[in-house]
mmCIF file of C-alpha atoms and ligand atoms in Angstrom:
data_model
loop_
_atom_site.group_PDB
_atom_site.id
_atom_site.type_symbol
_atom_site.label_atom_id
_atom_site.label_comp_id
_atom_site.label_asym_id
_atom_site.label_seq_id
_atom_site.Cartn_x
_atom_site.Cartn_y
_atom_site.Cartn_z
ATOM 1 C CA MET A 1 -125.664 -38.809 -217.605
ATOM 2 C CA LYS A 2 -123.113 -40.002 -214.825
ATOM 3 C CA LYS A 3 -124.218 -39.179 -211.029
ATOM 4 C CA PHE A 4 -121.070 -37.513 -209.383
ATOM 5 C CA LEU A 5 -122.684 -35.408 -206.710
ATOM 6 C CA ASN A 6 -125.113 -36.381 -203.857
ATOM 7 C CA LEU A 7 -126.581 -33.508 -202.122
ATOM 8 C CA GLY A 8 -128.654 -34.726 -200.251
ATOM 9 C CA PHE A 9 -132.636 -34.064 -199.839
ATOM 10 C CA GLN A 10 -132.732 -30.068 -200.121
ATOM 11 C CA PRO A 11 -136.203 -27.778 -200.163
ATOM 12 C CA LEU A 12 -136.935 -25.877 -202.820
ATOM 13 C CA ALA A 13 -133.917 -22.892 -202.731
ATOM 14 C CA ASN A 14 -136.235 -19.615 -203.176
ATOM 15 C CA SER A 15 -139.051 -20.954 -200.714
ATOM 16 C CA TYR A 16 -138.094 -18.584 -197.688
ATOM 17 C CA ILE A 17 -141.315 -19.623 -195.490
ATOM 18 C CA LYS A 18 -143.221 -17.351 -193.151
ATOM 19 C CA LYS A 19 -143.507 -18.030 -189.664
ATOM 20 C CA LYS A 20 -146.517 -19.361 -189.733
ATOM 21 C CA ASN A 21 -146.143 -22.099 -191.917
ATOM 22 C CA LEU A 22 -142.516 -22.572 -190.000
ATOM 23 C CA LYS A 23 -144.896 -26.026 -188.723
ATOM 24 C CA LYS A 24 -146.363 -27.313 -192.513
ATOM 25 C CA LYS A 25 -143.779 -29.873 -193.965
ATOM 26 C CA GLU A 26 -140.996 -28.358 -196.521
ATOM 27 C CA GLU A 27 -141.474 -30.455 -200.156
ATOM 28 C CA LYS A 28 -138.017 -31.819 -200.546
ATOM 29 C CA PHE A 29 -136.620 -33.449 -203.657
ATOM 30 C CA LYS A 30 -132.869 -35.120 -204.036
ATOM 31 C CA LEU A 31 -130.131 -33.142 -205.233
ATOM 32 C CA GLU A 32 -128.038 -35.137 -207.423
ATOM 33 C CA VAL A 33 -125.741 -33.795 -209.858
ATOM 34 C CA GLY A 34 -124.548 -35.556 -213.172
ATOM 35 C CA PHE A 35 -122.484 -35.248 -216.670
ATOM 36 C CA ASN A 36 -123.546 -36.103 -219.894
ATOM 37 C CA SER A 37 -120.087 -37.481 -221.735
ATOM 38 C CA LYS A 38 -121.424 -37.055 -225.171
ATOM 39 C CA ASN A 39 -122.017 -33.468 -224.486
ATOM 40 C CA TYR A 40 -120.232 -32.546 -221.937
ATOM 41 C CA LEU A 41 -123.388 -31.007 -219.825
ATOM 42 C CA VAL A 42 -123.548 -31.143 -216.288
ATOM 43 C CA SER A 43 -127.046 -30.814 -214.703
ATOM 44 C CA ILE A 44 -128.727 -31.655 -212.009
ATOM 45 C CA ILE A 45 -130.249 -34.744 -212.085
ATOM 46 C CA ASN A 46 -134.085 -34.420 -210.843
ATOM 47 C CA THR A 47 -135.679 -31.531 -212.072
ATOM 48 C CA ILE A 48 -138.207 -29.339 -210.909
ATOM 49 C CA PRO A 49 -141.691 -28.161 -212.487
ATOM 50 C CA LYS A 50 -140.434 -24.583 -213.495
ATOM 51 C CA GLU A 51 -143.854 -23.172 -212.360
ATOM 52 C CA LYS A 52 -143.216 -24.779 -208.657
ATOM 53 C CA MET A 53 -140.120 -21.767 -209.156
ATOM 54 C CA PHE A 54 -140.231 -19.368 -211.054
ATOM 55 C CA ASN A 55 -143.910 -17.776 -209.987
ATOM 56 C CA SER A 56 -145.484 -14.719 -209.075
ATOM 57 C CA GLU A 57 -143.731 -14.651 -205.695
ATOM 58 C CA TYR A 58 -140.318 -14.918 -207.036
ATOM 59 C CA PRO A 59 -137.616 -13.230 -204.390
ATOM 60 C CA TYR A 60 -134.693 -12.644 -206.415
ATOM 61 C CA LYS A 61 -134.474 -9.306 -207.829
ATOM 62 C CA SER A 62 -131.065 -8.502 -209.401
ATOM 63 C CA SER A 63 -131.347 -4.899 -208.919
ATOM 64 C CA GLU A 64 -130.586 -4.854 -205.304
ATOM 65 C CA SER A 65 -126.891 -5.731 -205.097
ATOM 66 C CA LYS A 66 -124.941 -2.603 -206.376
ATOM 67 C CA THR A 67 -122.468 -4.723 -207.712
ATOM 68 C CA MET A 68 -124.947 -6.000 -210.443
ATOM 69 C CA LYS A 69 -126.298 -2.854 -210.840
ATOM 70 C CA LYS A 70 -122.924 -1.038 -211.743
ATOM 71 C CA SER A 71 -121.984 -4.594 -213.783
ATOM 72 C CA PHE A 72 -125.228 -4.027 -215.900
ATOM 73 C CA LYS A 73 -124.953 -0.850 -216.460
ATOM 74 C CA ASP A 74 -121.253 -1.032 -217.830
ATOM 75 C CA LEU A 75 -122.454 -3.817 -219.881
ATOM 76 C CA THR A 76 -124.862 -2.212 -221.780
ATOM 77 C CA ARG A 77 -122.501 0.668 -222.702
ATOM 78 C CA LYS A 78 -120.185 -1.763 -224.117
ATOM 79 C CA ILE A 79 -122.838 -3.614 -226.283
ATOM 80 C CA LYS A 80 -123.525 -0.299 -227.717
ATOM 81 C CA ILE A 81 -120.799 0.825 -229.196
ATOM 82 C CA ARG A 82 -119.762 -2.901 -230.647
ATOM 83 C CA TYR A 83 -122.928 -4.030 -231.828
ATOM 84 C CA GLU A 84 -125.387 -0.115 -232.227
ATOM 85 C CA PRO A 85 -128.606 -2.608 -231.831
ATOM 86 C CA LYS A 86 -131.828 -1.550 -232.903
ATOM 87 C CA PHE A 87 -133.865 -3.859 -231.451
ATOM 88 C CA VAL A 88 -132.943 -6.045 -228.579
ATOM 89 C CA ILE A 89 -134.945 -9.041 -226.483
ATOM 90 C CA GLU A 90 -133.787 -9.838 -222.536
ATOM 91 C CA ILE A 91 -134.590 -13.166 -221.913
ATOM 92 C CA GLY A 92 -134.970 -13.261 -218.289
ATOM 93 C CA SER A 93 -135.702 -9.751 -217.600
ATOM 94 C CA ASN A 94 -135.921 -9.814 -213.801
ATOM 95 C CA ASP A 95 -136.700 -6.404 -212.670
ATOM 96 C CA GLY A 96 -135.195 -4.515 -215.238
ATOM 97 C CA VAL A 97 -131.600 -3.854 -214.208
ATOM 98 C CA PHE A 98 -129.861 -4.481 -217.915
ATOM 99 C CA LEU A 99 -133.653 -3.190 -219.840
ATOM 100 C CA LYS A 100 -133.613 0.152 -218.097
ATOM 101 C CA ASN A 101 -130.042 1.211 -219.870
ATOM 102 C CA PHE A 102 -132.082 1.127 -223.191
ATOM 103 C CA ASN A 103 -134.760 3.486 -224.972
ATOM 104 C CA LYS A 104 -138.078 2.189 -224.541
ATOM 105 C CA ASN A 105 -139.770 1.408 -227.880
ATOM 106 C CA SER A 106 -135.613 -0.513 -228.511
ATOM 107 C CA ILE A 107 -136.078 -3.381 -226.224
ATOM 108 C CA VAL A 108 -138.657 -6.224 -225.146
ATOM 109 C CA GLY A 109 -138.317 -8.173 -221.677
ATOM 110 C CA VAL A 110 -139.832 -11.525 -221.510
ATOM 111 C CA GLU A 111 -139.747 -12.697 -217.683
ATOM 112 C CA PRO A 112 -142.257 -15.143 -216.628
ATOM 113 C CA CYS A 113 -142.384 -14.137 -212.688
ATOM 114 C CA LYS A 114 -145.358 -12.117 -212.511
ATOM 115 C CA ASN A 115 -144.260 -9.971 -209.832
ATOM 116 C CA LEU A 116 -140.963 -8.636 -211.641
ATOM 117 C CA ALA A 117 -142.595 -8.291 -214.959
ATOM 118 C CA LYS A 118 -145.190 -5.932 -213.431
ATOM 119 C CA ILE A 119 -141.958 -4.080 -212.119
ATOM 120 C CA THR A 120 -140.484 -3.089 -215.903
ATOM 121 C CA ARG A 121 -143.943 -2.967 -217.097
ATOM 122 C CA LYS A 122 -144.899 -0.325 -214.658
ATOM 123 C CA LYS A 123 -141.330 1.802 -216.342
ATOM 124 C CA LYS A 124 -143.416 1.623 -219.263
ATOM 125 C CA TYR A 125 -141.094 -1.604 -220.872
ATOM 126 C CA LYS A 126 -143.134 -3.896 -222.938
ATOM 127 C CA THR A 127 -142.310 -7.538 -221.109
ATOM 128 C CA PHE A 128 -144.064 -10.635 -221.893
ATOM 129 C CA SER A 129 -144.742 -12.484 -218.571
ATOM 130 C CA LYS A 130 -143.772 -15.912 -220.349
ATOM 131 C CA TYR A 131 -141.624 -18.351 -220.724
ATOM 132 C CA TRP A 132 -139.433 -18.230 -223.850
ATOM 133 C CA ASN A 133 -139.891 -20.472 -226.069
ATOM 134 C CA LEU A 134 -140.483 -20.542 -230.522
ATOM 135 C CA LYS A 135 -144.032 -19.471 -229.847
ATOM 136 C CA LEU A 136 -143.286 -16.384 -228.077
ATOM 137 C CA ALA A 137 -140.258 -15.726 -230.023
ATOM 138 C CA LYS A 138 -142.699 -15.678 -233.269
ATOM 139 C CA LYS A 139 -144.790 -13.012 -231.496
ATOM 140 C CA ILE A 140 -142.045 -11.117 -230.644
ATOM 141 C CA THR A 141 -140.383 -11.065 -233.850
ATOM 142 C CA SER A 142 -143.390 -10.693 -236.194
ATOM 143 C CA MET A 143 -142.075 -7.249 -237.289
ATOM 144 C CA LYS A 144 -138.701 -7.385 -237.187
ATOM 145 C CA LYS A 145 -135.581 -9.646 -235.882
ATOM 146 C CA ALA A 146 -133.666 -8.810 -233.092
ATOM 147 C CA ASN A 147 -130.304 -7.667 -233.586
ATOM 148 C CA LEU A 148 -129.422 -8.619 -229.915
ATOM 149 C CA ILE A 149 -130.955 -11.060 -227.914
ATOM 150 C CA TYR A 150 -129.302 -11.550 -224.360
ATOM 151 C CA SER A 151 -129.807 -13.224 -221.457
ATOM 152 C CA ALA A 152 -127.956 -13.216 -217.842
ATOM 153 C CA ASN A 153 -128.263 -15.786 -215.165
ATOM 154 C CA THR A 154 -131.402 -17.607 -217.212
ATOM 155 C CA LEU A 155 -131.058 -19.915 -219.554
ATOM 156 C CA SER A 156 -129.326 -22.167 -217.061
ATOM 157 C CA HIS A 157 -132.296 -22.318 -215.411
ATOM 158 C CA ILE A 158 -134.418 -23.876 -218.385
ATOM 159 C CA GLN A 159 -134.573 -27.587 -218.691
ATOM 160 C CA ASN A 160 -135.478 -27.879 -222.665
ATOM 161 C CA LEU A 161 -132.458 -26.248 -224.025
ATOM 162 C CA ASP A 162 -133.277 -27.120 -227.181
ATOM 163 C CA GLU A 163 -136.422 -25.035 -227.573
ATOM 164 C CA ILE A 164 -134.828 -22.196 -226.429
ATOM 165 C CA PHE A 165 -131.934 -21.918 -228.880
ATOM 166 C CA LYS A 166 -134.422 -23.127 -231.902
ATOM 167 C CA ALA A 167 -136.422 -20.070 -230.291
ATOM 168 C CA VAL A 168 -133.036 -17.854 -230.457
ATOM 169 C CA ASN A 169 -132.374 -18.603 -233.846
ATOM 170 C CA PHE A 170 -136.033 -17.850 -235.292
ATOM 171 C CA ALA A 171 -135.801 -14.698 -233.605
ATOM 172 C CA LEU A 172 -132.461 -13.445 -234.118
ATOM 173 C CA SER A 173 -131.316 -11.412 -237.550
ATOM 174 C CA LYS A 174 -129.214 -12.593 -239.525
ATOM 175 C CA ASN A 175 -126.012 -11.232 -238.566
ATOM 176 C CA GLY A 176 -127.448 -10.864 -234.626
ATOM 177 C CA VAL A 177 -125.719 -11.587 -231.763
ATOM 178 C CA LEU A 178 -126.996 -13.823 -228.855
ATOM 179 C CA ILE A 179 -125.235 -12.506 -225.432
ATOM 180 C CA LEU A 180 -125.278 -15.323 -222.742
ATOM 181 C CA GLU A 181 -124.466 -14.698 -218.944
ATOM 182 C CA ASP A 182 -123.946 -17.674 -216.703
ATOM 183 C CA PRO A 183 -121.315 -19.029 -213.865
ATOM 184 C CA SER A 184 -118.216 -20.544 -215.233
ATOM 185 C CA LEU A 185 -118.055 -24.500 -214.501
ATOM 186 C CA LEU A 186 -114.489 -23.881 -214.511
ATOM 187 C CA GLU A 187 -114.697 -21.621 -211.759
ATOM 188 C CA CYS A 188 -117.606 -23.521 -209.825
ATOM 189 C CA ILE A 189 -114.959 -26.764 -210.115
ATOM 190 C CA LYS A 190 -112.086 -24.910 -208.881
ATOM 191 C CA ASN A 191 -113.581 -23.442 -205.955
ATOM 192 C CA VAL A 192 -115.748 -26.525 -205.054
ATOM 193 C CA ALA A 193 -118.375 -24.191 -205.118
ATOM 194 C CA TYR A 194 -121.101 -27.114 -204.727
ATOM 195 C CA ASP A 195 -123.236 -24.575 -203.820
ATOM 196 C CA GLN A 196 -124.045 -23.365 -207.446
ATOM 197 C CA PHE A 197 -126.435 -26.413 -207.580
ATOM 198 C CA TYR A 198 -129.716 -25.964 -206.601
ATOM 199 C CA CYS A 199 -132.981 -26.698 -207.607
ATOM 200 C CA GLU A 200 -133.377 -24.034 -209.723
ATOM 201 C CA HIS A 201 -129.679 -24.233 -211.849
ATOM 202 C CA ILE A 202 -130.910 -27.054 -213.759
ATOM 203 C CA TYR A 203 -126.854 -26.620 -215.181
ATOM 204 C CA VAL A 204 -123.914 -24.809 -214.990
ATOM 205 C CA PHE A 205 -122.280 -24.267 -218.597
ATOM 206 C CA SER A 206 -118.969 -24.800 -219.748
ATOM 207 C CA THR A 207 -117.502 -23.533 -222.977
ATOM 208 C CA ILE A 208 -117.311 -27.339 -223.914
ATOM 209 C CA ALA A 209 -120.833 -27.969 -223.444
ATOM 210 C CA LEU A 210 -122.428 -25.207 -225.044
ATOM 211 C CA LYS A 211 -120.378 -25.268 -228.245
ATOM 212 C CA GLU A 212 -121.605 -29.010 -228.470
ATOM 213 C CA VAL A 213 -125.327 -27.892 -227.872
ATOM 214 C CA LEU A 214 -125.447 -24.406 -230.016
ATOM 215 C CA LYS A 215 -123.495 -26.616 -232.777
ATOM 216 C CA LYS A 216 -127.017 -28.770 -233.739
ATOM 217 C CA PHE A 217 -128.491 -24.661 -234.539
ATOM 218 C CA ASN A 218 -125.627 -23.440 -235.931
ATOM 219 C CA LEU A 219 -125.072 -21.051 -234.093
ATOM 220 C CA GLU A 220 -121.601 -20.395 -232.606
ATOM 221 C CA ILE A 221 -119.553 -18.805 -229.722
ATOM 222 C CA PHE A 222 -116.867 -15.669 -231.036
ATOM 223 C CA ASP A 223 -115.789 -13.801 -228.137
ATOM 224 C CA ILE A 224 -116.002 -14.858 -224.402
ATOM 225 C CA GLU A 225 -115.574 -12.500 -221.867
ATOM 226 C CA HIS A 226 -115.008 -13.148 -218.055
ATOM 227 C CA THR A 227 -116.620 -11.590 -215.246
ATOM 228 C CA LYS A 228 -117.302 -11.541 -211.550
ATOM 229 C CA THR A 229 -120.309 -11.933 -211.175
ATOM 230 C CA HIS A 230 -121.977 -15.211 -209.454
ATOM 231 C CA GLY A 231 -118.483 -16.160 -208.081
ATOM 232 C CA GLY A 232 -117.020 -16.122 -211.481
ATOM 233 C CA SER A 233 -118.702 -16.037 -214.561
ATOM 234 C CA ASN A 234 -118.410 -16.626 -218.674
ATOM 235 C CA ARG A 235 -120.257 -13.670 -221.329
ATOM 236 C CA TYR A 236 -120.726 -15.634 -224.341
ATOM 237 C CA HIS A 237 -120.844 -14.320 -227.745
ATOM 238 C CA ILE A 238 -122.469 -16.391 -229.959
ATOM 239 C CA LYS A 239 -123.572 -15.621 -233.645
ATOM 240 C CA LYS A 240 -125.388 -17.544 -236.721
ATOM 241 C CA LYS A 241 -122.408 -19.942 -238.207
ATOM 242 C CA ILE A 242 -123.650 -17.812 -241.665
ATOM 243 C CA ASN A 243 -122.911 -14.281 -240.025
ATOM 244 C CA ASN A 244 -119.359 -13.462 -241.129
ATOM 245 C CA ILE A 245 -118.946 -10.325 -239.697
ATOM 246 C CA TYR A 246 -117.665 -11.535 -236.461
ATOM 247 C CA LYS A 247 -114.353 -13.480 -236.415
ATOM 248 C CA ILE A 248 -114.070 -15.878 -233.487
ATOM 249 C CA ARG A 249 -111.625 -14.328 -231.168
ATOM 250 C CA ASP A 250 -108.934 -16.167 -229.433
ATOM 251 C CA SER A 251 -110.669 -15.981 -226.035
ATOM 252 C CA VAL A 252 -112.687 -18.720 -226.821
ATOM 253 C CA LYS A 253 -109.924 -20.641 -227.930
ATOM 254 C CA LYS A 254 -108.277 -19.605 -224.761
ATOM 255 C CA GLU A 255 -110.899 -21.055 -222.465
ATOM 256 C CA ILE A 256 -111.769 -24.381 -224.238
ATOM 257 C CA LYS A 257 -108.125 -25.010 -223.843
ATOM 258 C CA ASN A 258 -108.097 -24.003 -220.182
ATOM 259 C CA GLU A 259 -111.270 -26.485 -219.127
ATOM 260 C CA ILE A 260 -109.772 -29.583 -221.222
ATOM 261 C CA ARG A 261 -106.574 -28.820 -219.677
ATOM 262 C CA PHE A 262 -108.562 -29.182 -216.385
ATOM 263 C CA GLY A 263 -110.231 -31.694 -217.160
ATOM 264 C CA LEU A 264 -113.937 -30.058 -217.891
ATOM 265 C CA HIS A 265 -114.548 -33.096 -220.460
ATOM 266 C CA LYS A 266 -113.787 -36.035 -218.262
ATOM 267 C CA PHE A 267 -115.819 -37.991 -215.421
ATOM 268 C CA SER A 268 -112.781 -38.203 -213.314
ATOM 269 C CA THR A 269 -112.679 -34.973 -212.608
ATOM 270 C CA TYR A 270 -116.082 -34.530 -211.511
ATOM 271 C CA LYS A 271 -115.957 -37.667 -209.619
ATOM 272 C CA LYS A 272 -112.649 -36.086 -207.692
ATOM 273 C CA PHE A 273 -114.668 -33.054 -206.968
ATOM 274 C CA GLY A 274 -117.853 -35.115 -205.571
ATOM 275 C CA LEU A 275 -115.117 -35.478 -203.124
ATOM 276 C CA GLU A 276 -113.752 -32.250 -202.725
ATOM 277 C CA VAL A 277 -117.330 -31.593 -201.667
ATOM 278 C CA LYS A 278 -117.331 -33.939 -199.076
ATOM 279 C CA LYS A 279 -114.233 -32.904 -197.330
ATOM 280 C CA SER A 280 -115.033 -29.299 -197.974
ATOM 281 C CA LYS A 281 -118.744 -29.969 -195.959
ATOM 282 C CA LYS A 282 -116.101 -31.898 -193.070
ATOM 283 C CA LYS A 283 -114.195 -29.261 -192.804
ATOM 284 C CA LEU A 284 -116.879 -26.160 -192.626
ATOM 285 C CA LEU A 285 -118.648 -28.298 -189.670
ATOM 286 C CA ASN A 286 -115.292 -28.646 -187.786
ATOM 287 C CA ILE A 287 -114.699 -24.635 -187.980
ATOM 288 C CA PHE A 288 -118.578 -24.091 -186.900
ATOM 289 C CA SER A 289 -118.212 -26.354 -183.913
ATOM 290 C CA LYS A 290 -115.001 -25.065 -183.104
ATOM 291 C CA MET A 291 -116.463 -21.415 -182.638
ATOM 292 C CA LYS A 292 -119.403 -22.466 -180.986
ATOM 293 C CA LYS A 293 -117.516 -24.329 -178.330
ATOM 294 C CA ASN A 294 -115.405 -21.191 -177.762
ATOM 295 C CA LYS A 295 -118.944 -19.314 -176.784
ATOM 296 C CA ASN A 296 -118.996 -17.506 -180.210
ATOM 297 C CA GLN A 297 -122.609 -15.998 -181.618
ATOM 298 C CA ILE A 298 -122.304 -16.961 -185.329
ATOM 299 C CA ILE A 299 -125.007 -14.994 -188.115
ATOM 300 C CA GLY A 300 -125.605 -15.281 -191.396
ATOM 301 C CA TYR A 301 -124.802 -12.661 -194.234
ATOM 302 C CA GLY A 302 -126.926 -12.411 -197.576
ATOM 303 C CA ALA A 303 -129.828 -15.790 -197.323
ATOM 304 C CA THR A 304 -128.980 -16.587 -201.143
ATOM 305 C CA ALA A 305 -130.279 -19.663 -202.758
ATOM 306 C CA LYS A 306 -126.285 -21.013 -202.833
ATOM 307 C CA SER A 307 -126.831 -20.922 -198.798
ATOM 308 C CA CYS A 308 -129.705 -22.859 -198.621
ATOM 309 C CA THR A 309 -128.016 -26.031 -200.580
ATOM 310 C CA VAL A 310 -124.884 -25.439 -198.015
ATOM 311 C CA LEU A 311 -126.863 -25.109 -194.851
ATOM 312 C CA ASN A 312 -128.838 -27.711 -195.941
ATOM 313 C CA TYR A 313 -126.139 -30.564 -197.444
ATOM 314 C CA CYS A 314 -124.192 -29.843 -194.130
ATOM 315 C CA LYS A 315 -127.098 -29.763 -191.643
ATOM 316 C CA ILE A 316 -126.519 -26.518 -190.217
ATOM 317 C CA ASP A 317 -129.312 -24.642 -188.575
ATOM 318 C CA THR A 318 -129.604 -23.196 -185.761
ATOM 319 C CA ASN A 319 -127.423 -25.400 -183.544
ATOM 320 C CA PHE A 320 -124.953 -23.154 -185.341
ATOM 321 C CA ILE A 321 -125.965 -19.891 -186.842
ATOM 322 C CA ASP A 322 -128.658 -17.640 -184.797
ATOM 323 C CA TYR A 323 -130.255 -15.688 -187.564
ATOM 324 C CA PHE A 324 -129.377 -14.390 -191.207
ATOM 325 C CA THR A 325 -129.142 -10.940 -192.267
ATOM 326 C CA ASP A 326 -130.374 -9.497 -195.591
ATOM 327 C CA THR A 327 -130.969 -6.621 -197.463
ATOM 328 C CA THR A 328 -133.780 -8.244 -199.254
ATOM 329 C CA SER A 329 -137.133 -6.866 -198.093
ATOM 330 C CA TYR A 330 -138.751 -9.645 -199.246
ATOM 331 C CA LYS A 331 -136.801 -11.995 -197.255
ATOM 332 C CA ILE A 332 -136.500 -10.456 -193.639
ATOM 333 C CA GLY A 333 -139.261 -12.090 -191.269
ATOM 334 C CA ARG A 334 -139.283 -15.428 -192.897
ATOM 335 C CA TYR A 335 -136.890 -18.328 -192.607
ATOM 336 C CA LEU A 336 -134.682 -20.035 -194.858
ATOM 337 C CA PRO A 337 -135.816 -23.310 -196.258
ATOM 338 C CA GLY A 338 -134.896 -26.593 -194.857
ATOM 339 C CA SER A 339 -132.658 -24.952 -191.909
ATOM 340 C CA LYS A 340 -135.585 -22.424 -190.894
ATOM 341 C CA ILE A 341 -132.635 -19.912 -189.966
ATOM 342 C CA LEU A 342 -134.625 -16.610 -189.152
ATOM 343 C CA ILE A 343 -133.623 -14.148 -191.104
ATOM 344 C CA LYS A 344 -133.280 -10.459 -190.178
ATOM 345 C CA LYS A 345 -133.273 -6.967 -191.385
ATOM 346 C CA TYR A 346 -129.993 -5.597 -192.125
ATOM 347 C CA LYS A 347 -127.861 -3.703 -189.544
ATOM 348 C CA LYS A 348 -124.237 -2.988 -190.059
ATOM 349 C CA LEU A 349 -122.434 -5.431 -188.487
ATOM 350 C CA SER A 350 -120.699 -4.530 -184.575
ATOM 351 C CA LYS A 351 -118.079 -6.398 -182.710
ATOM 352 C CA LYS A 352 -121.003 -6.056 -180.252
ATOM 353 C CA ASP A 353 -123.694 -7.746 -181.540
ATOM 354 C CA VAL A 354 -121.728 -10.867 -182.913
ATOM 355 C CA ASP A 355 -118.308 -12.443 -183.330
ATOM 356 C CA VAL A 356 -118.679 -14.263 -186.468
ATOM 357 C CA VAL A 357 -120.281 -14.019 -189.769
ATOM 358 C CA PHE A 358 -120.842 -16.668 -192.367
ATOM 359 C CA LEU A 359 -120.789 -15.120 -195.456
ATOM 360 C CA GLY A 360 -123.562 -16.982 -197.593
ATOM 361 C CA ALA A 361 -123.035 -13.965 -200.207
ATOM 362 C CA TRP A 362 -120.025 -15.081 -201.091
ATOM 363 C CA ASN A 363 -120.031 -13.808 -204.189
ATOM 364 C CA PHE A 364 -120.496 -10.229 -202.978
ATOM 365 C CA LYS A 365 -117.474 -10.412 -200.458
ATOM 366 C CA LYS A 366 -115.369 -7.696 -201.532
ATOM 367 C CA GLU A 367 -118.627 -5.428 -201.359
ATOM 368 C CA ILE A 368 -119.419 -6.913 -198.441
ATOM 369 C CA PHE A 369 -116.097 -6.747 -196.780
ATOM 370 C CA ASP A 370 -115.930 -3.102 -197.894
ATOM 371 C CA LYS A 371 -119.345 -1.965 -196.495
ATOM 372 C CA GLU A 372 -118.134 -3.615 -192.378
ATOM 373 C CA LYS A 373 -114.731 -2.477 -192.948
ATOM 374 C CA ASN A 374 -115.294 -1.257 -188.997
ATOM 375 C CA PHE A 375 -116.320 -5.084 -187.979
ATOM 376 C CA ILE A 376 -113.817 -6.187 -189.693
ATOM 377 C CA LYS A 377 -111.115 -3.920 -187.294
ATOM 378 C CA GLU A 378 -113.067 -4.395 -184.124
ATOM 379 C CA GLY A 379 -111.414 -8.038 -184.843
ATOM 380 C CA GLY A 380 -114.878 -9.411 -186.427
ATOM 381 C CA LYS A 381 -114.571 -12.768 -187.976
ATOM 382 C CA PHE A 382 -116.277 -13.948 -191.327
ATOM 383 C CA ILE A 383 -116.486 -17.596 -192.231
ATOM 384 C CA THR A 384 -116.555 -18.520 -196.118
ATOM 385 C CA HIS A 385 -116.251 -22.081 -197.280
ATOM 386 C CA ILE A 386 -114.974 -20.722 -201.084
ATOM 387 C CA PRO A 387 -112.632 -22.107 -201.991
ATOM 388 C CA TYR A 388 -111.902 -24.100 -198.721
ATOM 389 C CA PRO A 389 -113.330 -23.669 -195.519
ATOM 390 C CA LYS A 390 -111.635 -21.173 -193.347
ATOM 391 C CA ILE A 391 -112.129 -18.017 -191.045
ATOM 392 C CA ILE A 392 -111.173 -14.625 -192.466
HETATM 393 P P1 TMP B 401 -127.412 -13.951 -204.536
HETATM 394 O O1 TMP B 401 -125.799 -14.244 -204.412
HETATM 395 O O2 TMP B 401 -128.327 -15.278 -205.333
HETATM 396 O O3 TMP B 401 -127.286 -12.734 -205.655
HETATM 397 O O4 TMP B 401 -127.881 -12.938 -203.452
HETATM 398 C C1 TMP B 401 -127.486 -11.906 -202.773
HETATM 399 C C2 TMP B 401 -128.363 -11.858 -201.262
HETATM 400 O O5 TMP B 401 -127.392 -11.295 -200.337
HETATM 401 C C3 TMP B 401 -129.124 -11.319 -201.513
HETATM 402 O O6 TMP B 401 -130.268 -12.038 -200.860
HETATM 403 C C4 TMP B 401 -128.897 -9.891 -200.836
HETATM 404 C C5 TMP B 401 -128.307 -10.423 -199.923
HETATM 405 N N1 TMP B 401 -126.997 -9.314 -199.803
HETATM 406 C C6 TMP B 401 -126.785 -8.568 -198.359
HETATM 407 O O7 TMP B 401 -127.846 -8.759 -197.507
HETATM 408 N N2 TMP B 401 -126.213 -7.570 -198.220
HETATM 409 C C7 TMP B 401 -124.795 -7.566 -199.426
HETATM 410 O O8 TMP B 401 -124.385 -6.401 -198.924
HETATM 411 C C8 TMP B 401 -124.780 -7.584 -200.451
HETATM 412 C C9 TMP B 401 -123.989 -7.666 -201.485
HETATM 413 C C10 TMP B 401 -126.154 -8.958 -200.714
#
């Protein structure tokens, strides 16, 4: 694997700090990203043991956002019409935002974070609080194989892709379909969205890389949809090669062509990206310095894991940002890892309270701008670093 990006020493992105632990030394690791020229996979180089990240304190809940809720609801409607699945497995069921659109007897969730698995179990959905692997796949499908396996924003968090796809291959019926949804590497590179890289995001997938990985398991992509979630994602529809029901659609060829045209198969593209990231940091720091010099009060909006990468890489802390605002109850009252910026409970933005807002949750820009219409009307400003640092 060839390194192309060094994002410095970073804390665990989802380890929000309690006030009483502020003085404690945080564990940090070197965040570097590399490219494997054999299978085109882009991944972080030093991985963290999964138990450190996905435990009973995992703070991320999918159903906290209106955009995500709607996206999952629309998707399940489409899936039911297209595949009529009788038995579904969801890998990474989180708090049930996808699961709950199905009949309780027709779906099983897999969610290693105990605090989240508890939520869906309470709603009577069968949920295994375990990591997805062959052993678990055998257990879940001992009576019947799955017609559909769904996984969003999860497989990119798991290092051993071979184990995952071996288990998928086992659990899926002959004509079953695997739907994967993850941030698109093409969008990430185009948007200089280097904050897609943090400890949990071991991979950011391209179609050409996924195709290579799937090949070993006689699995193939037959359709790709683009979604707006997480700053631009791909939804891959995957089948076993022996399944002749679904023809490979033009969307797959088109996506591969786009990726090749953009150079996702070449190391030089990633090297260039690395340089863009350095420029992005410089520009962002310039904007913050200027704003601060002009006595603007700056806060952050959406204390995301992505912000953790940006803040720590650019060395932005309370020198620039007074506090963050976030709607997630777990995060409120805690401090962002590394930068140690306080997270306060969300309150509608007002020019009376703040001048400038750093958009940590840039992937929800539309939802946030809709919500903060008044602040924008009053002359309030936002700073974003995507696709390049600017004031909006
Ligand atoms: P994500 O980018 O990892 O999905 O996290 C989004 C974070 O942003 C999550 O902590 C909730 C927060 N958020 C708000 O505080 N207000 C909002 O309006 C939205 C859309 C998200």
